[in-house]
Amino acid sequence: EAQLVESGGGVVRPGGSLRLSCAASGFTFDDYGMSWVRQAPGKGLEWVSGINWNGGTTGYADSVNGRFTISRDNAKNSLYLQMNSLRAEDTALYYCASSSGSYYKLGYFDYWGQGTLVTVSS
Amino acid sequence: DIQMTQSPSSLSASVGDRVTITCRASQRISSYLNWYQQKPGKAPKLLIYAASSLQSGVPSRFSGSGSGTDFTLTISSLQPEDFATYYCQQSYSTPLTFGGGTRVDIK
C-alpha cells in the first residue's frame, strides 16, 4: 500500500529557511505527480506547490512563489520543499500528496502523508 | 484563480439523516471537482473524484453530482463515522484550490 512520510518540520524564526522531505513507498513514485498542501492551525486546506513525474514542470501558489522551491529525486523516491524567507503566515501542517496521474495539475490527491508541522515564530 | 465556495460552512445532523453539501466554482470547471473528508488530527481522505466517481473503498452512501460551476456531495444516511469536515477541490487549473470546508457535527 502507498505510504508517504513527511519530515523536516520545526520551529524557525521569521526570515529563516527550512527543507521538508517526503519519503514515498508502496507505489511507483516516478510515475506520479506530487504536491505539497498545507493547513494552518484551525484553518482549511491550501495547495502550496506541485511537480510533474519527471520534475520537468513545477507550480506554486502565489503566496509562496519566489520563496519556496519544490523538487524530487526519483532515485530516492523522495519529494522536497525548500522554504526560504519564512513568514508567520507560513505556520501550518504541511502534507505531501500524490496525484492520480503523471501531472500534478490533473486528477486528484489519492494518497496523503500524516504531515509535518512548521512553526514560524520569533 | 478559481474560487471555490462551500455551503454551509457547518451543519448539525443526526445519525440516519440525509446530508447535502454544496460547492460552487467562480468559473466553469467541467467535472474537475474532487471531495475529501478530514477527521480531527488526520490527513484528508479522497471520497469522490471527477465530480461523481466514488473512490475505491468509500461507502456507497457517499455520492457526488454536478458539472460546470455547481456541485453537490450527498451522504444518504449519515453514520457516526461520517462526522468530519468535508472539502471540495478543483483540478481544472492552477493554482489548485480548495473550498473553505463544511464541518458536519452531531445534533
PDB file of C-alpha atoms in Angstrom:
ATOM      1  CA  GLU A   1       0.000   0.000   0.000  1.00  0.00           C
ATOM      2  CA  ALA A   2       1.177   3.517  -0.776  1.00  0.00           C
ATOM      3  CA  GLN A   3       2.782   5.393   2.069  1.00  0.00           C
ATOM      4  CA  LEU A   4       4.059   8.959   2.334  1.00  0.00           C
ATOM      5  CA  VAL A   5       6.086  10.102   5.320  1.00  0.00           C
ATOM      6  CA  GLU A   6       6.995  13.768   5.765  1.00  0.00           C
ATOM      7  CA  SER A   7       9.840  15.095   7.872  1.00  0.00           C
ATOM      8  CA  GLY A   8      11.836  18.256   8.412  1.00  0.00           C
ATOM      9  CA  GLY A   9       9.311  20.459  10.160  1.00  0.00           C
ATOM     10  CA  GLY A  10      10.165  22.513  13.206  1.00  0.00           C
ATOM     11  CA  VAL A  11      10.326  25.976  14.708  1.00  0.00           C
ATOM     12  CA  VAL A  12      12.080  28.668  12.709  1.00  0.00           C
ATOM     13  CA  ARG A  13      12.393  32.422  13.055  1.00  0.00           C
ATOM     14  CA  PRO A  14      10.836  34.805  10.520  1.00  0.00           C
ATOM     15  CA  GLY A  15      13.133  35.143   7.547  1.00  0.00           C
ATOM     16  CA  GLY A  16      14.623  31.713   8.140  1.00  0.00           C
ATOM     17  CA  SER A  17      14.716  28.605   5.981  1.00  0.00           C
ATOM     18  CA  LEU A  18      13.599  25.010   6.285  1.00  0.00           C
ATOM     19  CA  ARG A  19      13.659  21.985   3.991  1.00  0.00           C
ATOM     20  CA  LEU A  20      10.840  19.474   4.122  1.00  0.00           C
ATOM     21  CA  SER A  21      11.155  15.921   2.831  1.00  0.00           C
ATOM     22  CA  CYS A  22       8.594  13.307   1.905  1.00  0.00           C
ATOM     23  CA  ALA A  23       9.591   9.657   1.571  1.00  0.00           C
ATOM     24  CA  ALA A  24       7.362   7.566  -0.669  1.00  0.00           C
ATOM     25  CA  SER A  25       6.899   3.808  -0.705  1.00  0.00           C
ATOM     26  CA  GLY A  26       4.433   1.193  -1.893  1.00  0.00           C
ATOM     27  CA  PHE A  27       3.929   2.643  -5.372  1.00  0.00           C
ATOM     28  CA  THR A  28       5.949   3.574  -8.451  1.00  0.00           C
ATOM     29  CA  PHE A  29       6.934   7.063  -7.318  1.00  0.00           C
ATOM     30  CA  ASP A  30       8.338   8.243 -10.639  1.00  0.00           C
ATOM     31  CA  ASP A  31       5.038   7.625 -12.418  1.00  0.00           C
ATOM     32  CA  TYR A  32       3.143  10.263 -10.465  1.00  0.00           C
ATOM     33  CA  GLY A  33       2.945  13.978  -9.972  1.00  0.00           C
ATOM     34  CA  MET A  34       3.277  15.187  -6.397  1.00  0.00           C
ATOM     35  CA  SER A  35       2.153  18.196  -4.394  1.00  0.00           C
ATOM     36  CA  TRP A  36       2.564  19.921  -1.057  1.00  0.00           C
ATOM     37  CA  VAL A  37      -0.657  21.026   0.656  1.00  0.00           C
ATOM     38  CA  ARG A  38      -0.697  22.954   3.924  1.00  0.00           C
ATOM     39  CA  GLN A  39      -3.187  23.601   6.677  1.00  0.00           C
ATOM     40  CA  ALA A  40      -2.780  26.464   9.118  1.00  0.00           C
ATOM     41  CA  PRO A  41      -3.948  25.702  12.674  1.00  0.00           C
ATOM     42  CA  GLY A  42      -7.744  25.523  12.720  1.00  0.00           C
ATOM     43  CA  LYS A  43      -7.991  26.502   9.053  1.00  0.00           C
ATOM     44  CA  GLY A  44      -8.707  24.879   5.717  1.00  0.00           C
ATOM     45  CA  LEU A  45      -6.501  23.280   3.091  1.00  0.00           C
ATOM     46  CA  GLU A  46      -4.228  25.278   0.784  1.00  0.00           C
ATOM     47  CA  TRP A  47      -2.325  23.854  -2.163  1.00  0.00           C
ATOM     48  CA  VAL A  48       1.265  25.113  -1.996  1.00  0.00           C
ATOM     49  CA  SER A  49       3.220  23.572  -4.862  1.00  0.00           C
ATOM     50  CA  GLY A  50       3.232  20.714  -7.366  1.00  0.00           C
ATOM     51  CA  ILE A  51       5.718  18.882  -9.568  1.00  0.00           C
ATOM     52  CA  ASN A  52       5.292  16.547 -12.516  1.00  0.00           C
ATOM     53  CA  TRP A  53       6.533  12.968 -12.587  1.00  0.00           C
ATOM     54  CA  ASN A  54       9.944  13.839 -14.019  1.00  0.00           C
ATOM     55  CA  GLY A  55      10.456  17.151 -12.248  1.00  0.00           C
ATOM     56  CA  GLY A  56      10.236  18.999 -15.547  1.00  0.00           C
ATOM     57  CA  THR A  57       7.286  21.175 -14.622  1.00  0.00           C
ATOM     58  CA  THR A  58       6.510  22.807 -11.318  1.00  0.00           C
ATOM     59  CA  GLY A  59       3.869  25.181 -10.000  1.00  0.00           C
ATOM     60  CA  TYR A  60       3.372  27.362  -6.949  1.00  0.00           C
ATOM     61  CA  ALA A  61       0.662  29.216  -5.108  1.00  0.00           C
ATOM     62  CA  ASP A  62       1.049  32.990  -5.347  1.00  0.00           C
ATOM     63  CA  SER A  63       1.570  33.117  -1.575  1.00  0.00           C
ATOM     64  CA  VAL A  64       4.848  31.159  -1.807  1.00  0.00           C
ATOM     65  CA  ASN A  65       6.050  31.838  -5.349  1.00  0.00           C
ATOM     66  CA  GLY A  66       9.645  33.039  -5.299  1.00  0.00           C
ATOM     67  CA  ARG A  67      10.249  31.825  -1.745  1.00  0.00           C
ATOM     68  CA  PHE A  68       9.596  28.071  -1.940  1.00  0.00           C
ATOM     69  CA  THR A  69      11.123  25.516  -4.327  1.00  0.00           C
ATOM     70  CA  ILE A  70       9.750  22.047  -4.926  1.00  0.00           C
ATOM     71  CA  SER A  71      11.952  19.233  -6.189  1.00  0.00           C
ATOM     72  CA  ARG A  72      12.081  15.468  -6.321  1.00  0.00           C
ATOM     73  CA  ASP A  73      14.647  12.688  -6.502  1.00  0.00           C
ATOM     74  CA  ASN A  74      13.067   9.702  -8.214  1.00  0.00           C
ATOM     75  CA  ALA A  75      16.086   7.517  -7.470  1.00  0.00           C
ATOM     76  CA  LYS A  76      15.417   8.071  -3.760  1.00  0.00           C
ATOM     77  CA  ASN A  77      11.589   8.058  -4.009  1.00  0.00           C
ATOM     78  CA  SER A  78      11.615  11.433  -2.316  1.00  0.00           C
ATOM     79  CA  LEU A  79       9.911  14.802  -2.618  1.00  0.00           C
ATOM     80  CA  TYR A  80      11.277  18.033  -1.159  1.00  0.00           C
ATOM     81  CA  LEU A  81      10.154  21.555  -0.371  1.00  0.00           C
ATOM     82  CA  GLN A  82      12.825  24.188   0.235  1.00  0.00           C
ATOM     83  CA  MET A  83      11.240  27.061   2.121  1.00  0.00           C
ATOM     84  CA  ASN A  84      13.091  30.390   2.338  1.00  0.00           C
ATOM     85  CA  SER A  85      12.175  33.802   3.713  1.00  0.00           C
ATOM     86  CA  LEU A  86       9.625  32.207   6.003  1.00  0.00           C
ATOM     87  CA  ARG A  87       6.827  34.308   7.457  1.00  0.00           C
ATOM     88  CA  ALA A  88       4.473  33.858  10.380  1.00  0.00           C
ATOM     89  CA  GLU A  89       1.663  33.126   7.931  1.00  0.00           C
ATOM     90  CA  ASP A  90       3.568  30.070   6.664  1.00  0.00           C
ATOM     91  CA  THR A  91       2.911  28.368  10.007  1.00  0.00           C
ATOM     92  CA  ALA A  92       0.996  25.216   9.151  1.00  0.00           C
ATOM     93  CA  LEU A  93       0.930  21.460   8.939  1.00  0.00           C
ATOM     94  CA  TYR A  94       2.487  20.563   5.591  1.00  0.00           C
ATOM     95  CA  TYR A  95       1.212  17.456   3.818  1.00  0.00           C
ATOM     96  CA  CYS A  96       2.715  15.785   0.800  1.00  0.00           C
ATOM     97  CA  ALA A  97       0.148  14.235  -1.507  1.00  0.00           C
ATOM     98  CA  SER A  98       0.361  12.129  -4.646  1.00  0.00           C
ATOM     99  CA  SER A  99      -1.602  12.927  -7.776  1.00  0.00           C
ATOM    100  CA  SER A 100      -3.615  10.320  -9.589  1.00  0.00           C
ATOM    101  CA  GLY A 101      -1.529  10.789 -12.736  1.00  0.00           C
ATOM    102  CA  SER A 102       1.820  11.945 -14.019  1.00  0.00           C
ATOM    103  CA  TYR A 103       0.914  15.630 -13.992  1.00  0.00           C
ATOM    104  CA  TYR A 104       0.291  17.391 -10.710  1.00  0.00           C
ATOM    105  CA  LYS A 105      -2.303  19.724 -12.280  1.00  0.00           C
ATOM    106  CA  LEU A 106      -4.635  16.948 -13.272  1.00  0.00           C
ATOM    107  CA  GLY A 107      -6.650  14.426 -11.358  1.00  0.00           C
ATOM    108  CA  TYR A 108      -6.918  14.272  -7.622  1.00  0.00           C
ATOM    109  CA  PHE A 109      -4.859  13.675  -4.475  1.00  0.00           C
ATOM    110  CA  ASP A 110      -5.270   9.997  -3.728  1.00  0.00           C
ATOM    111  CA  TYR A 111      -2.602   9.467  -1.067  1.00  0.00           C
ATOM    112  CA  TRP A 112      -1.551  11.801   1.728  1.00  0.00           C
ATOM    113  CA  GLY A 113       1.136  11.719   4.369  1.00  0.00           C
ATOM    114  CA  GLN A 114       0.487  12.472   8.035  1.00  0.00           C
ATOM    115  CA  GLY A 115       2.008  15.944   7.767  1.00  0.00           C
ATOM    116  CA  THR A 116       4.934  17.787   9.318  1.00  0.00           C
ATOM    117  CA  LEU A 117       4.423  20.927  11.390  1.00  0.00           C
ATOM    118  CA  VAL A 118       6.206  24.150  10.532  1.00  0.00           C
ATOM    119  CA  THR A 119       6.061  26.966  13.068  1.00  0.00           C
ATOM    120  CA  VAL A 120       7.449  30.378  12.169  1.00  0.00           C
ATOM    121  CA  SER A 121       7.871  32.459  15.278  1.00  0.00           C
ATOM    122  CA  SER A 122      10.352  34.791  16.902  1.00  0.00           C
TER     123      SER A 122
ATOM    124  CA  ASP B   1      -7.566  31.978  -9.616  1.00  0.00           C
ATOM    125  CA  ILE B   2     -10.711  29.866  -9.328  1.00  0.00           C
ATOM    126  CA  GLN B   3     -12.525  30.439  -6.042  1.00  0.00           C
ATOM    127  CA  MET B   4     -14.383  27.515  -4.505  1.00  0.00           C
ATOM    128  CA  THR B   5     -17.259  28.357  -2.158  1.00  0.00           C
ATOM    129  CA  GLN B   6     -18.805  25.711   0.040  1.00  0.00           C
ATOM    130  CA  SER B   7     -22.095  25.935   1.848  1.00  0.00           C
ATOM    131  CA  PRO B   8     -22.981  25.607   4.566  1.00  0.00           C
ATOM    132  CA  SER B   9     -19.753  26.146   6.494  1.00  0.00           C
ATOM    133  CA  SER B  10     -21.122  23.893   9.217  1.00  0.00           C
ATOM    134  CA  LEU B  11     -24.171  21.798   9.914  1.00  0.00           C
ATOM    135  CA  SER B  12     -25.577  19.666  12.667  1.00  0.00           C
ATOM    136  CA  ALA B  13     -27.251  16.409  11.789  1.00  0.00           C
ATOM    137  CA  SER B  14     -28.377  13.152  13.321  1.00  0.00           C
ATOM    138  CA  VAL B  15     -27.388   9.606  12.510  1.00  0.00           C
ATOM    139  CA  GLY B  16     -29.520   8.439   9.615  1.00  0.00           C
ATOM    140  CA  ASP B  17     -30.070  11.914   8.174  1.00  0.00           C
ATOM    141  CA  ARG B  18     -29.541  12.730   4.523  1.00  0.00           C
ATOM    142  CA  VAL B  19     -26.877  15.424   4.262  1.00  0.00           C
ATOM    143  CA  THR B  20     -26.109  17.632   1.269  1.00  0.00           C
ATOM    144  CA  ILE B  21     -23.097  19.902   0.905  1.00  0.00           C
ATOM    145  CA  THR B  22     -22.763  22.354  -1.960  1.00  0.00           C
ATOM    146  CA  CYS B  23     -19.646  23.626  -3.696  1.00  0.00           C
ATOM    147  CA  ARG B  24     -19.686  26.453  -6.236  1.00  0.00           C
ATOM    148  CA  ALA B  25     -16.805  27.405  -8.520  1.00  0.00           C
ATOM    149  CA  SER B  26     -16.193  31.004  -9.593  1.00  0.00           C
ATOM    150  CA  GLN B  27     -15.912  29.828 -13.211  1.00  0.00           C
ATOM    151  CA  ARG B  28     -16.804  26.734 -15.141  1.00  0.00           C
ATOM    152  CA  ILE B  29     -14.596  23.753 -14.300  1.00  0.00           C
ATOM    153  CA  SER B  30     -16.363  20.976 -16.222  1.00  0.00           C
ATOM    154  CA  SER B  31     -16.218  17.922 -13.919  1.00  0.00           C
ATOM    155  CA  TYR B  32     -12.763  18.625 -12.460  1.00  0.00           C
ATOM    156  CA  LEU B  33     -14.055  18.546  -8.910  1.00  0.00           C
ATOM    157  CA  ASN B  34     -12.983  16.309  -6.028  1.00  0.00           C
ATOM    158  CA  TRP B  35     -14.274  15.804  -2.493  1.00  0.00           C
ATOM    159  CA  TYR B  36     -12.255  14.959   0.623  1.00  0.00           C
ATOM    160  CA  GLN B  37     -13.144  14.042   4.186  1.00  0.00           C
ATOM    161  CA  GLN B  38     -10.926  15.094   7.079  1.00  0.00           C
ATOM    162  CA  LYS B  39     -11.261  13.942  10.667  1.00  0.00           C
ATOM    163  CA  PRO B  40      -9.548  15.785  13.538  1.00  0.00           C
ATOM    164  CA  GLY B  41      -5.811  15.116  13.666  1.00  0.00           C
ATOM    165  CA  LYS B  42      -5.883  13.112  10.441  1.00  0.00           C
ATOM    166  CA  ALA B  43      -4.905  13.714   6.832  1.00  0.00           C
ATOM    167  CA  PRO B  44      -7.649  14.325   4.284  1.00  0.00           C
ATOM    168  CA  LYS B  45      -9.100  11.284   2.566  1.00  0.00           C
ATOM    169  CA  LEU B  46     -10.360  11.231  -1.019  1.00  0.00           C
ATOM    170  CA  LEU B  47     -14.059  10.394  -1.309  1.00  0.00           C
ATOM    171  CA  ILE B  48     -15.193  11.444  -4.783  1.00  0.00           C
ATOM    172  CA  TYR B  49     -13.211  12.383  -7.881  1.00  0.00           C
ATOM    173  CA  ALA B  50     -14.243  13.829 -11.218  1.00  0.00           C
ATOM    174  CA  ALA B  51     -17.428  15.129  -9.590  1.00  0.00           C
ATOM    175  CA  SER B  52     -19.228  11.805  -9.317  1.00  0.00           C
ATOM    176  CA  SER B  53     -16.793   8.863  -9.243  1.00  0.00           C
ATOM    177  CA  LEU B  54     -16.587   7.044  -5.941  1.00  0.00           C
ATOM    178  CA  GLN B  55     -13.051   6.315  -4.746  1.00  0.00           C
ATOM    179  CA  SER B  56     -12.348   2.640  -4.137  1.00  0.00           C
ATOM    180  CA  GLY B  57     -13.252   1.580  -0.602  1.00  0.00           C
ATOM    181  CA  VAL B  58     -15.539   4.531   0.083  1.00  0.00           C
ATOM    182  CA  PRO B  59     -19.050   3.539   1.221  1.00  0.00           C
ATOM    183  CA  SER B  60     -21.805   3.876  -1.349  1.00  0.00           C
ATOM    184  CA  ARG B  61     -23.789   6.234   0.902  1.00  0.00           C
ATOM    185  CA  PHE B  62     -21.459   8.946  -0.407  1.00  0.00           C
ATOM    186  CA  SER B  63     -22.268  10.360  -3.828  1.00  0.00           C
ATOM    187  CA  GLY B  64     -21.327  13.389  -5.872  1.00  0.00           C
ATOM    188  CA  SER B  65     -23.021  15.254  -8.669  1.00  0.00           C
ATOM    189  CA  GLY B  66     -22.763  18.388 -10.763  1.00  0.00           C
ATOM    190  CA  SER B  67     -20.735  19.956 -13.528  1.00  0.00           C
ATOM    191  CA  GLY B  68     -19.807  23.414 -14.679  1.00  0.00           C
ATOM    192  CA  THR B  69     -19.955  25.587 -11.583  1.00  0.00           C
ATOM    193  CA  ASP B  70     -22.297  23.826  -9.152  1.00  0.00           C
ATOM    194  CA  PHE B  71     -21.546  20.586  -7.356  1.00  0.00           C
ATOM    195  CA  THR B  72     -23.051  18.552  -4.545  1.00  0.00           C
ATOM    196  CA  LEU B  73     -21.792  15.947  -2.101  1.00  0.00           C
ATOM    197  CA  THR B  74     -24.555  13.832  -0.596  1.00  0.00           C
ATOM    198  CA  ILE B  75     -24.424  11.420   2.302  1.00  0.00           C
ATOM    199  CA  SER B  76     -27.592   9.350   2.000  1.00  0.00           C
ATOM    200  CA  SER B  77     -27.730   8.115   5.596  1.00  0.00           C
ATOM    201  CA  LEU B  78     -25.272   9.722   7.993  1.00  0.00           C
ATOM    202  CA  GLN B  79     -23.257   7.300  10.101  1.00  0.00           C
ATOM    203  CA  PRO B  80     -21.336   8.020  13.323  1.00  0.00           C
ATOM    204  CA  GLU B  81     -18.003   7.777  11.499  1.00  0.00           C
ATOM    205  CA  ASP B  82     -19.085  10.466   8.994  1.00  0.00           C
ATOM    206  CA  PHE B  83     -18.829  13.323  11.457  1.00  0.00           C
ATOM    207  CA  ALA B  84     -15.926  15.250   9.968  1.00  0.00           C
ATOM    208  CA  THR B  85     -15.024  18.224   7.787  1.00  0.00           C
ATOM    209  CA  TYR B  86     -15.536  17.967   4.048  1.00  0.00           C
ATOM    210  CA  TYR B  87     -13.627  19.884   1.380  1.00  0.00           C
ATOM    211  CA  CYS B  88     -14.141  20.297  -2.330  1.00  0.00           C
ATOM    212  CA  GLN B  89     -11.157  20.919  -4.632  1.00  0.00           C
ATOM    213  CA  GLN B  90     -10.896  21.897  -8.287  1.00  0.00           C
ATOM    214  CA  SER B  91      -8.283  20.423 -10.601  1.00  0.00           C
ATOM    215  CA  TYR B  92      -9.296  22.393 -13.682  1.00  0.00           C
ATOM    216  CA  SER B  93      -6.469  24.901 -13.476  1.00  0.00           C
ATOM    217  CA  THR B  94      -3.620  26.041 -11.296  1.00  0.00           C
ATOM    218  CA  PRO B  95      -3.389  27.180  -8.661  1.00  0.00           C
ATOM    219  CA  LEU B  96      -5.340  24.184  -7.458  1.00  0.00           C
ATOM    220  CA  THR B  97      -7.878  25.468  -4.933  1.00  0.00           C
ATOM    221  CA  PHE B  98      -9.999  24.080  -2.136  1.00  0.00           C
ATOM    222  CA  GLY B  99     -13.298  25.175  -0.714  1.00  0.00           C
ATOM    223  CA  GLY B 100     -13.337  26.513   2.827  1.00  0.00           C
ATOM    224  CA  GLY B 101     -14.741  23.298   4.254  1.00  0.00           C
ATOM    225  CA  THR B 102     -18.017  22.113   5.740  1.00  0.00           C
ATOM    226  CA  ARG B 103     -17.974  20.783   9.273  1.00  0.00           C
ATOM    227  CA  VAL B 104     -20.572  18.101   9.976  1.00  0.00           C
ATOM    228  CA  ASP B 105     -21.214  17.516  13.649  1.00  0.00           C
ATOM    229  CA  ILE B 106     -23.705  15.710  15.812  1.00  0.00           C
ATOM    230  CA  LYS B 107     -27.049  17.326  16.535  1.00  0.00           C
TER     231      LYS B 107
END
